[in-house]
Every structure is written in structure tokens, then in C-alpha cells.
Coordinates of C-alpha atoms in Angstrom, one line a residue:
Chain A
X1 CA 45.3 134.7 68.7
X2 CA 47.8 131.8 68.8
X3 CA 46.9 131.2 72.1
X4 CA 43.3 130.5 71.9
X5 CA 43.7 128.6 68.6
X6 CA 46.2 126.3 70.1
X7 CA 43.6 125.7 73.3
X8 CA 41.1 125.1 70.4
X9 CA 43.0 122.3 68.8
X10 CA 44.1 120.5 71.6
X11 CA 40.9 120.6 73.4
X12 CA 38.0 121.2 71.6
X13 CA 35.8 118.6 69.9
X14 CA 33.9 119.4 67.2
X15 CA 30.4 117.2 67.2
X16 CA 28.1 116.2 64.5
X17 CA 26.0 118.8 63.3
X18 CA 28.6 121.2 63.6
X19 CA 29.1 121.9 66.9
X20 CA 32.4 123.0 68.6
X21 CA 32.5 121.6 72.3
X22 CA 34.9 124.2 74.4
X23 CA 33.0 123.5 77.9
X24 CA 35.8 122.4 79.0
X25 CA 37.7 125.4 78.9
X26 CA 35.0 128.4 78.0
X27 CA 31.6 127.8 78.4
X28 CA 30.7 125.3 80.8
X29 CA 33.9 125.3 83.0
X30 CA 36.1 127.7 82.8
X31 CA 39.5 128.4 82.7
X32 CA 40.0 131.5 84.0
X33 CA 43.4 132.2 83.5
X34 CA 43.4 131.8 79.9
X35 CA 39.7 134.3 80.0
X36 CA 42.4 136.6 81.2
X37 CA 44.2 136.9 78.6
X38 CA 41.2 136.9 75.8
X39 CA 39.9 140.1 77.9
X40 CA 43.8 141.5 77.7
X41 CA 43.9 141.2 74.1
X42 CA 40.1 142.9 73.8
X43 CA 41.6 145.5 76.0
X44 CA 44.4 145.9 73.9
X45 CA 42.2 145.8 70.8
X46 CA 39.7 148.4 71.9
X47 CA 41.4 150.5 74.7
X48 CA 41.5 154.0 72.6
X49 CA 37.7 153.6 71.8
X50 CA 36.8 155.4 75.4
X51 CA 34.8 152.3 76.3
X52 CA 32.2 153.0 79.6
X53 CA 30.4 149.9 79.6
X54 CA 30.6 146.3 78.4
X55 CA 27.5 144.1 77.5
X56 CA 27.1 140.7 77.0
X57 CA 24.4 137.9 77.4
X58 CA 23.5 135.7 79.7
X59 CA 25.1 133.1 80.6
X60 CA 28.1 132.1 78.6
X61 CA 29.8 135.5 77.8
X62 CA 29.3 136.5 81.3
X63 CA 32.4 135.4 82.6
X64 CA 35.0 136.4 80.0
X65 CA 32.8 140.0 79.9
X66 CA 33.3 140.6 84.1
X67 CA 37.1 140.0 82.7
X68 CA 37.2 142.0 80.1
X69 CA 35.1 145.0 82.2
X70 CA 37.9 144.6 84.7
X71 CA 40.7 145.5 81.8
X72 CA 38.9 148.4 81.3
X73 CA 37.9 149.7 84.9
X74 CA 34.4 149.7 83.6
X75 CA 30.9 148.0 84.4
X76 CA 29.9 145.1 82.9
X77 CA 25.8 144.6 81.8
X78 CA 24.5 141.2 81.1
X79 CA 20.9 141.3 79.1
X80 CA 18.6 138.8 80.4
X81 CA 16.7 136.0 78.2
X82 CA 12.9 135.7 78.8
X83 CA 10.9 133.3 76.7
X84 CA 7.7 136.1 77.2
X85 CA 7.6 139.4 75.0
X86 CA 5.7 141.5 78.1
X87 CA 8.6 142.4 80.2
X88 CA 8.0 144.5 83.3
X89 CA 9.2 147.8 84.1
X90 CA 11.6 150.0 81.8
X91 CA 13.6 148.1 79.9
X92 CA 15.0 147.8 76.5
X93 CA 14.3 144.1 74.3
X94 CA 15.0 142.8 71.2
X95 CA 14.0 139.3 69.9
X96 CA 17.0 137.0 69.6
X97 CA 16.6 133.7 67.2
X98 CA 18.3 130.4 68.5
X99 CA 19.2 128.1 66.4
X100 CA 21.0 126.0 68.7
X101 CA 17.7 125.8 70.7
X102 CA 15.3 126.2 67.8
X103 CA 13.1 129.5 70.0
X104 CA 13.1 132.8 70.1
X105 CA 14.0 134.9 73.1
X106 CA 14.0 138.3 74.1
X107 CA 16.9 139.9 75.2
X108 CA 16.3 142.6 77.7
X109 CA 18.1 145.2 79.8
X110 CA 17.2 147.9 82.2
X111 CA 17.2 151.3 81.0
X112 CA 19.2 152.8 83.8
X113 CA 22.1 151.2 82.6
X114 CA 22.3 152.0 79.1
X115 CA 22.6 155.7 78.4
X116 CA 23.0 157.9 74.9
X117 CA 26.7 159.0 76.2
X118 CA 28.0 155.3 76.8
X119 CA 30.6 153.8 74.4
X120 CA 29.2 150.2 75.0
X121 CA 31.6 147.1 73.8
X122 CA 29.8 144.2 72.5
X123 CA 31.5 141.0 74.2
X124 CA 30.1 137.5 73.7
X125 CA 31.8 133.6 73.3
X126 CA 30.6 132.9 70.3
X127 CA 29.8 134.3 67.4
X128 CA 28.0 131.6 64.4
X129 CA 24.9 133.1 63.3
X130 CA 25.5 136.7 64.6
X131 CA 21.9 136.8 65.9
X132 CA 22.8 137.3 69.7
X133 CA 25.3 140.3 68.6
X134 CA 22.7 141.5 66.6
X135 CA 20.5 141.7 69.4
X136 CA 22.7 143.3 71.8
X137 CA 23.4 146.1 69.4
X138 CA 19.9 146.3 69.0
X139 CA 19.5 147.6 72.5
X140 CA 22.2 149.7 72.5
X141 CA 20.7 151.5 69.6
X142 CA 17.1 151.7 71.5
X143 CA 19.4 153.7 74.2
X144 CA 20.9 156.2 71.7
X145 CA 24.3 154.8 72.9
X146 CA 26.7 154.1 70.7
X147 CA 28.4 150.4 70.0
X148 CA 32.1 150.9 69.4
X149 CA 32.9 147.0 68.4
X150 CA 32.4 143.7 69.5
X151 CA 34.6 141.0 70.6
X152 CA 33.8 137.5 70.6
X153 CA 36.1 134.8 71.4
X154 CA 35.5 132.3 68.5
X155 CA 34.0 133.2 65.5
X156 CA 32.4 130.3 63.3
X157 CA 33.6 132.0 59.4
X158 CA 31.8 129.9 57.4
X159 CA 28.7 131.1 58.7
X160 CA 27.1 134.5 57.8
X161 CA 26.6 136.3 60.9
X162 CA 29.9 138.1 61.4
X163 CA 30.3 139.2 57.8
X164 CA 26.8 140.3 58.1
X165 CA 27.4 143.0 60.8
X166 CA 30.5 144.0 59.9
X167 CA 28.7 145.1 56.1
X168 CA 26.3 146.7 58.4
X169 CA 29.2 148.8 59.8
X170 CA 30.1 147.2 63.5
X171 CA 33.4 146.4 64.1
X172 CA 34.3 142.8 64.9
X173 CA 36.8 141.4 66.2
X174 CA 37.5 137.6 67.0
X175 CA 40.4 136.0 68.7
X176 CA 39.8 132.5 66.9
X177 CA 38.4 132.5 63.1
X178 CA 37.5 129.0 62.3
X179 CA 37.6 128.7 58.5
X180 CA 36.5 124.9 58.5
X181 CA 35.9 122.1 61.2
X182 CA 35.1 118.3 60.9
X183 CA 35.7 115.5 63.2
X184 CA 39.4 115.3 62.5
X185 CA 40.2 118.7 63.2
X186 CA 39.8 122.5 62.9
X187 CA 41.2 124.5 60.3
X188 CA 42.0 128.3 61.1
X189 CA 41.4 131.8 58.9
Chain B
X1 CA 31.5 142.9 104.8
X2 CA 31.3 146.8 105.7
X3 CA 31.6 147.5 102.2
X4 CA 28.8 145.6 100.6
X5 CA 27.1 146.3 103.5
X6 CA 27.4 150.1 102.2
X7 CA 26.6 149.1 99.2
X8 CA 23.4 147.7 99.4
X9 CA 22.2 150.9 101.8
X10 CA 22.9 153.1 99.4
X11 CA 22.1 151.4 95.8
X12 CA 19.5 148.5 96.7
X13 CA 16.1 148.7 96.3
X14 CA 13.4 146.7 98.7
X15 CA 10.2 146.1 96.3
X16 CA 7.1 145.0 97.4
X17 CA 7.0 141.2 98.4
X18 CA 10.2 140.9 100.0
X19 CA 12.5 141.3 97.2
X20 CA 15.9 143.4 97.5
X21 CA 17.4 144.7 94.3
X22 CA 20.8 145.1 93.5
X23 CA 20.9 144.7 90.2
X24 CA 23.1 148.3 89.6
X25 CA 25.9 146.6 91.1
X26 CA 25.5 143.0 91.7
X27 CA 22.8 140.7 89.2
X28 CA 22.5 142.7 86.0
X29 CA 25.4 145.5 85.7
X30 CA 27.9 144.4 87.2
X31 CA 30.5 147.0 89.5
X32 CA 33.5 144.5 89.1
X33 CA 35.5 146.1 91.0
X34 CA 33.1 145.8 93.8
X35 CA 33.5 141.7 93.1
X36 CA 36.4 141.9 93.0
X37 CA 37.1 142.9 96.5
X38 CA 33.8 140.8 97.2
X39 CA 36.1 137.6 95.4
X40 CA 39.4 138.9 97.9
X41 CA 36.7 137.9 101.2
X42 CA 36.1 134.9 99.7
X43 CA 39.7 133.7 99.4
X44 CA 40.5 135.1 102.8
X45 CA 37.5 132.9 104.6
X46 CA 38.6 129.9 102.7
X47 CA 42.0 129.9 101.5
X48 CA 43.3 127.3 104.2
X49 CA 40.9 124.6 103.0
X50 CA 42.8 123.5 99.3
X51 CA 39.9 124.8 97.0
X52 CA 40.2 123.0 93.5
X53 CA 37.3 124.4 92.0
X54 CA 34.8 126.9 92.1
X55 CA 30.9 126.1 91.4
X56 CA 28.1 128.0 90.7
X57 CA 24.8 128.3 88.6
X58 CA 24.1 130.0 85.7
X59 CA 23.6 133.5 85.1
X60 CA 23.9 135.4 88.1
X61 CA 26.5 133.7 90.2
X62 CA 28.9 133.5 87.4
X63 CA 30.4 136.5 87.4
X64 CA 31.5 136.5 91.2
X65 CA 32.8 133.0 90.3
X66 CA 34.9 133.9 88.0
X67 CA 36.5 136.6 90.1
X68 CA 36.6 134.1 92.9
X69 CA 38.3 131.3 91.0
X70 CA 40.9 134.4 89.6
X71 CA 41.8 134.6 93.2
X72 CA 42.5 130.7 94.0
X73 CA 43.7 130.3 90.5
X74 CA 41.4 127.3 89.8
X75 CA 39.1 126.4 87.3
X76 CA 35.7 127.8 88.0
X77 CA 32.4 125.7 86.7
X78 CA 28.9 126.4 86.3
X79 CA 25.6 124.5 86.4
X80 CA 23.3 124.6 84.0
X81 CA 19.7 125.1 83.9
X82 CA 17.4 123.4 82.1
X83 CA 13.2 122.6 81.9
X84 CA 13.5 119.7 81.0
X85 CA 14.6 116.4 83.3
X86 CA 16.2 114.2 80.4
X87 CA 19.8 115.9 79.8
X88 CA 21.9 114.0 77.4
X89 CA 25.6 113.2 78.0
X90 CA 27.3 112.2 81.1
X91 CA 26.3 115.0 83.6
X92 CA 25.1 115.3 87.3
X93 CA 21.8 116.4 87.9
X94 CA 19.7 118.1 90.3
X95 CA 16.1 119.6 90.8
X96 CA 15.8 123.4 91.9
X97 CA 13.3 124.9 92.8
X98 CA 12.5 128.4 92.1
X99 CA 10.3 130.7 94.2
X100 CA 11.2 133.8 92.7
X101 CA 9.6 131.9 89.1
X102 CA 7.5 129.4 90.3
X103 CA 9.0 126.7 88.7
X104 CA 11.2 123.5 89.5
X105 CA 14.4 123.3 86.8
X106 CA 17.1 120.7 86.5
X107 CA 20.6 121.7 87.3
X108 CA 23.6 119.9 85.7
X109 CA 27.2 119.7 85.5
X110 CA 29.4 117.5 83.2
X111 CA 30.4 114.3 84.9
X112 CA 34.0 114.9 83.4
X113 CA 34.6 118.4 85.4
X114 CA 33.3 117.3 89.1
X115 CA 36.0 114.8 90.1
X116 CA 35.9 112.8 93.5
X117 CA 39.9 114.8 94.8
X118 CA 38.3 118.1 94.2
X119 CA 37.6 120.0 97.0
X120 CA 35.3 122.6 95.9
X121 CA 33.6 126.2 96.8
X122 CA 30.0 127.0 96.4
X123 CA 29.5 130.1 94.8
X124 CA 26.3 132.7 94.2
X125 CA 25.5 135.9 94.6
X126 CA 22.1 135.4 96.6
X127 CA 20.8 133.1 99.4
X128 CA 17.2 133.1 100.4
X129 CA 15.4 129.6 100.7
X130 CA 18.5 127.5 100.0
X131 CA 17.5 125.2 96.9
X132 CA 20.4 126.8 94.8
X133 CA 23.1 125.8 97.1
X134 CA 21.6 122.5 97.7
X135 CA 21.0 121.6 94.2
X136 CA 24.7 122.5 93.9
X137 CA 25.7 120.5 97.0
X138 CA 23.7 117.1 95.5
X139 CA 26.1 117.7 92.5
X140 CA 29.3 117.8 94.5
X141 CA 27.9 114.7 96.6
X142 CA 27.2 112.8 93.2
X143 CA 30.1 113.4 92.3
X144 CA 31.9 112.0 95.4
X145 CA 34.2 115.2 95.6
X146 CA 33.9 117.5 98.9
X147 CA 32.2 120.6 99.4
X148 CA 34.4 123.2 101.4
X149 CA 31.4 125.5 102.1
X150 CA 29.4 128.4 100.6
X151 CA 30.5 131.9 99.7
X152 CA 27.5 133.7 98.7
X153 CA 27.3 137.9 98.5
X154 CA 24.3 138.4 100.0
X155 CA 22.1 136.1 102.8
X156 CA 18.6 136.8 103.5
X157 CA 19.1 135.6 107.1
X158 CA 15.6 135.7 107.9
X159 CA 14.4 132.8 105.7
X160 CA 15.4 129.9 106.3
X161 CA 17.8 128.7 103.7
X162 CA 20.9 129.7 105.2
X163 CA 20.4 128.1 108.8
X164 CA 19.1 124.8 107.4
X165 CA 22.4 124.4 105.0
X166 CA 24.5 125.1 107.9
X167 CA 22.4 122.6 110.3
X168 CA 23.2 120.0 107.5
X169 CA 26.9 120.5 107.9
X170 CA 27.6 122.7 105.6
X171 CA 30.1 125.5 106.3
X172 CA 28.2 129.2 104.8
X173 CA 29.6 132.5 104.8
X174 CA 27.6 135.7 103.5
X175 CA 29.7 138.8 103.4
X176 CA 26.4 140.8 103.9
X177 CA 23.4 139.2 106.3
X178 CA 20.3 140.9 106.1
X179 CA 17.9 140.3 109.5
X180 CA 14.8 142.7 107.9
X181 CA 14.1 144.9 105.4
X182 CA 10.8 146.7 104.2
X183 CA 10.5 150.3 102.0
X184 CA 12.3 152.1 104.6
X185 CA 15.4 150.2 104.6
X186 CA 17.8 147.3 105.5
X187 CA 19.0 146.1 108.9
X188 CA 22.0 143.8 108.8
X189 CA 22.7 141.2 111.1

């Protein structure tokens, strides 16, 4: 999405260590106008898939996942990070790794909000290693529901995770493919 | 706010130790179009006072945030939380401490999106002791920018946070006040 790459290379910085800093637009403040039109294009991406439910994580793709649930007339569902595996009460986990932070978390949700007939979109910011989607799908799968896709804003290509679950059969879809990245620029798919 | 009001008597949930949950509409899914009408009362309390940017605290307040900042059409921005009192970079910090958890965390913004013209909103979905807002408040202050007031969903007028806030000059609207609550229900203010 022309768009979102051109908001990539003018204000995005890519790090050392390969990071990508968009907080100044997507994940730390955000610009809400442009989140608009990411959820508008998932909407137009996913809109004959019969979609009840969005679900993200916490925090970053909560934003641009209330947007996106607002396309689609829809609730949205954020799973919760706890460092502890004994959650209380009924509720779906699954163990998400974090490279960025070098722990594991799990990921949980309630189960009165995930249900075997909902047609849950994945929706996320980022997508590098895959293992957050991976996690969410996870609990959709606990629920007997059924994932239909997942969107994520920027996908990091030259890492494994979204090749990885598309070969396992989800479909994904990303509005920025980033093919390469060093500190004097960002080359796109 | 009749509606909210509504809302929380027919879908929240008082648990043992004074706790209200809401999260089938408000802190885990999300009804967004219920925010969204919750993010139109917002605008309507404060549109007369030049808002530049919304603020809030990561995860739950987010999503109204976003909905809120879609109504001013302003950036909106959200703290960050984090264990640990040495954050890198050139942010903002303050302590918060957490009743519900038991534990004191850090909250921080990015020096480079809290400027000293912005006039900005507090945002969250819950008010209860007051330490969120505060922390949020110290930010704003730090930054030598101006705090408008507070829009928060939900006030539980009967502790204290809300009254002290206000007693410190700051302006706080709740669109739903809660004077008691126990197993058999919720009386508003």
C-alpha cells in the first residue's frame, strides 16, 4: 500500500539491530487518520470473508484493530499478556516468544468471547517473527472458531514468520513488505 | 452518559473485592461502536478547549483514544509501561502505582511527541484511585505542555481518585459515576 510505504520512508528510522522505529506514527503515537485508511484497505481486503470478530494483542495493534472492527461493524478482542502460566478463570492461552524482549508470555483471552461460529480476523502492527500471530491463531483454534486471515500493517520479509504461516495455510496479508532495511533506507517487496 | 450507564447495568459484573467488570464491552472485547458514541461525549465536553493531542496508557485506554483522537482529528499517544526505572532514549517518566497488581511501574512517553503548545486530553477507560491520570498528568507537566482535563468511561466515585484530581485543578469528566456497587447491582451518581 503506496501509502503506508511512503509514510515508511519518510518517517521511519531503522536502528541498529534491525529495528524499524514507526512510534511516531504507529506504535507509540499515533496517527489516526492514516490507521484509517490501513483498517479501510483490511476491510476492503477481507470484507466477503463474513468476519464477526477481530483480535489483536495488547497494546500496539490495539488501536489500528478498534479501527479496523469499526470497518466491519464488528467487536474487537484484545488478548492480554501475563508473565505467569496459571491464569484465573476460563480462558484460552498460548505461549508467545519475544524476541524483542528476550521472555515468554502468555497470551490469553476469555472464553465468552471466542466462539466455534466466529470468523475471527487476525490484526496485529507488526509482523517479524510471526510468533505473536501464531499465538493468536492458537487461541482461536482452542475455541473451534475459525481464522479467516490476518492483517498486519508492516511485515519484516526477510524474516521467517509470515512465510511460515502462510505454508501452514493462514492467509496474510500486509500493507508494507519490507524486503531489506539499513540505516540509509528501506527497500520494499 | 444514559447509555453507558445502561450499559454497565445490563453487561457489568461486580466481583468480590470491589471490582466491576466490563470487559464484554469495554477492557477486553471491545463494542466499538459503543466507543464510538462514548469518543462523540468526549468531543462534545471538550471541543471548545483546542485539544492537540490525545494521551493515554497502554492497553486498556487505547482503544477509546483512538476513537477520541478520530473525533478531534489529532494525533493520539500512549504511555508506556514498564518494570523497570532506567528507560533509554529521551522520554518522560512517571511512577504508577497499581492496586489492582500490587506493583509500582514506570510510565513514559517520547520527549519528541509531548511538546510545550500542545494542549492535551487525558484519556482512559477507568478511574478509581487516580495514579493513572496523575502519572499521565506529571508527563504533560514535564513536558511543559497543558493538560485540558480528563475524559475517562467509567469513575468509581466512591474512592478517592477522582475528587483529589479535581481538588488539584484538574478538570475530570466521567460519562458514567458509580456512587456504590455490591452483588446486587450499581447505583450511579
Amino acid at each position: 500500500m503506496k501509502l503506508l510505504e511512503d509514510r515508511i520512508r519518510q518517517d521511519g528510522v531503522v536502528k541498529a539491530g534491525g529495528v524499524l522505529k514507526v512510534d511516531s506514527f504507529l506504535n507509540h503515537q499515533l496517527d489516526v487518520a492514516l490507521l484509517e485508511e490501513l483498517a479501510g484497505e483490511f476491510y476492503r481486503l477481507f470484507r466477503e470473508e463474513g468476519v464477526t470478530k477481530i483480535l489483536t494483542i495488547e497494546a500496539s495493534g490495539i488501536a489500528i484493530a478498534a479501527l479496523t472492527a469499526q470497518k466491519f461493524a464488528v467487536p474487537a478482542l484484545f488478548a492480554k499478556k501475563s508473565r505467569t502460566s496459571n491464569m484465573a478463570g476460563d480462558v484460552y492461552t498460548a505461549p508467545v516468544e519475544s524476541f524483542t524482549h528476550g521472555v515468554t508470555y502468555q497470551v490469553m483471552v476469555s472464553r465468552d468471547f471466542l466462539r466455534p461460529q466466529d470468523r475471527v480476523l487476525l490484526i496485529d502492527d507488526f509482523l517479524a517473527n510471526g510468533k505473536a500471530l501464531e499465538g493468536l491463531w492458537s487461541l482461536v483454534k482452542q475455541a473451534g472458531a475459525t481464522a479467516v486471515g490476518a492483517g498486519v500493517c508492516v511485515e519484516k520479509a526477510f524474516q521467517p514468520g509470515g512465510d511460515a504461516l502462510r505454508n501452514q495455510g493462514l492467509r496474510v496479508e500486509a500493507l508494507a513488505r519490507i524486503a531489506s532495511m539499513d540505516e540509509t533506507g528501506v527497500t520494499f517487496c
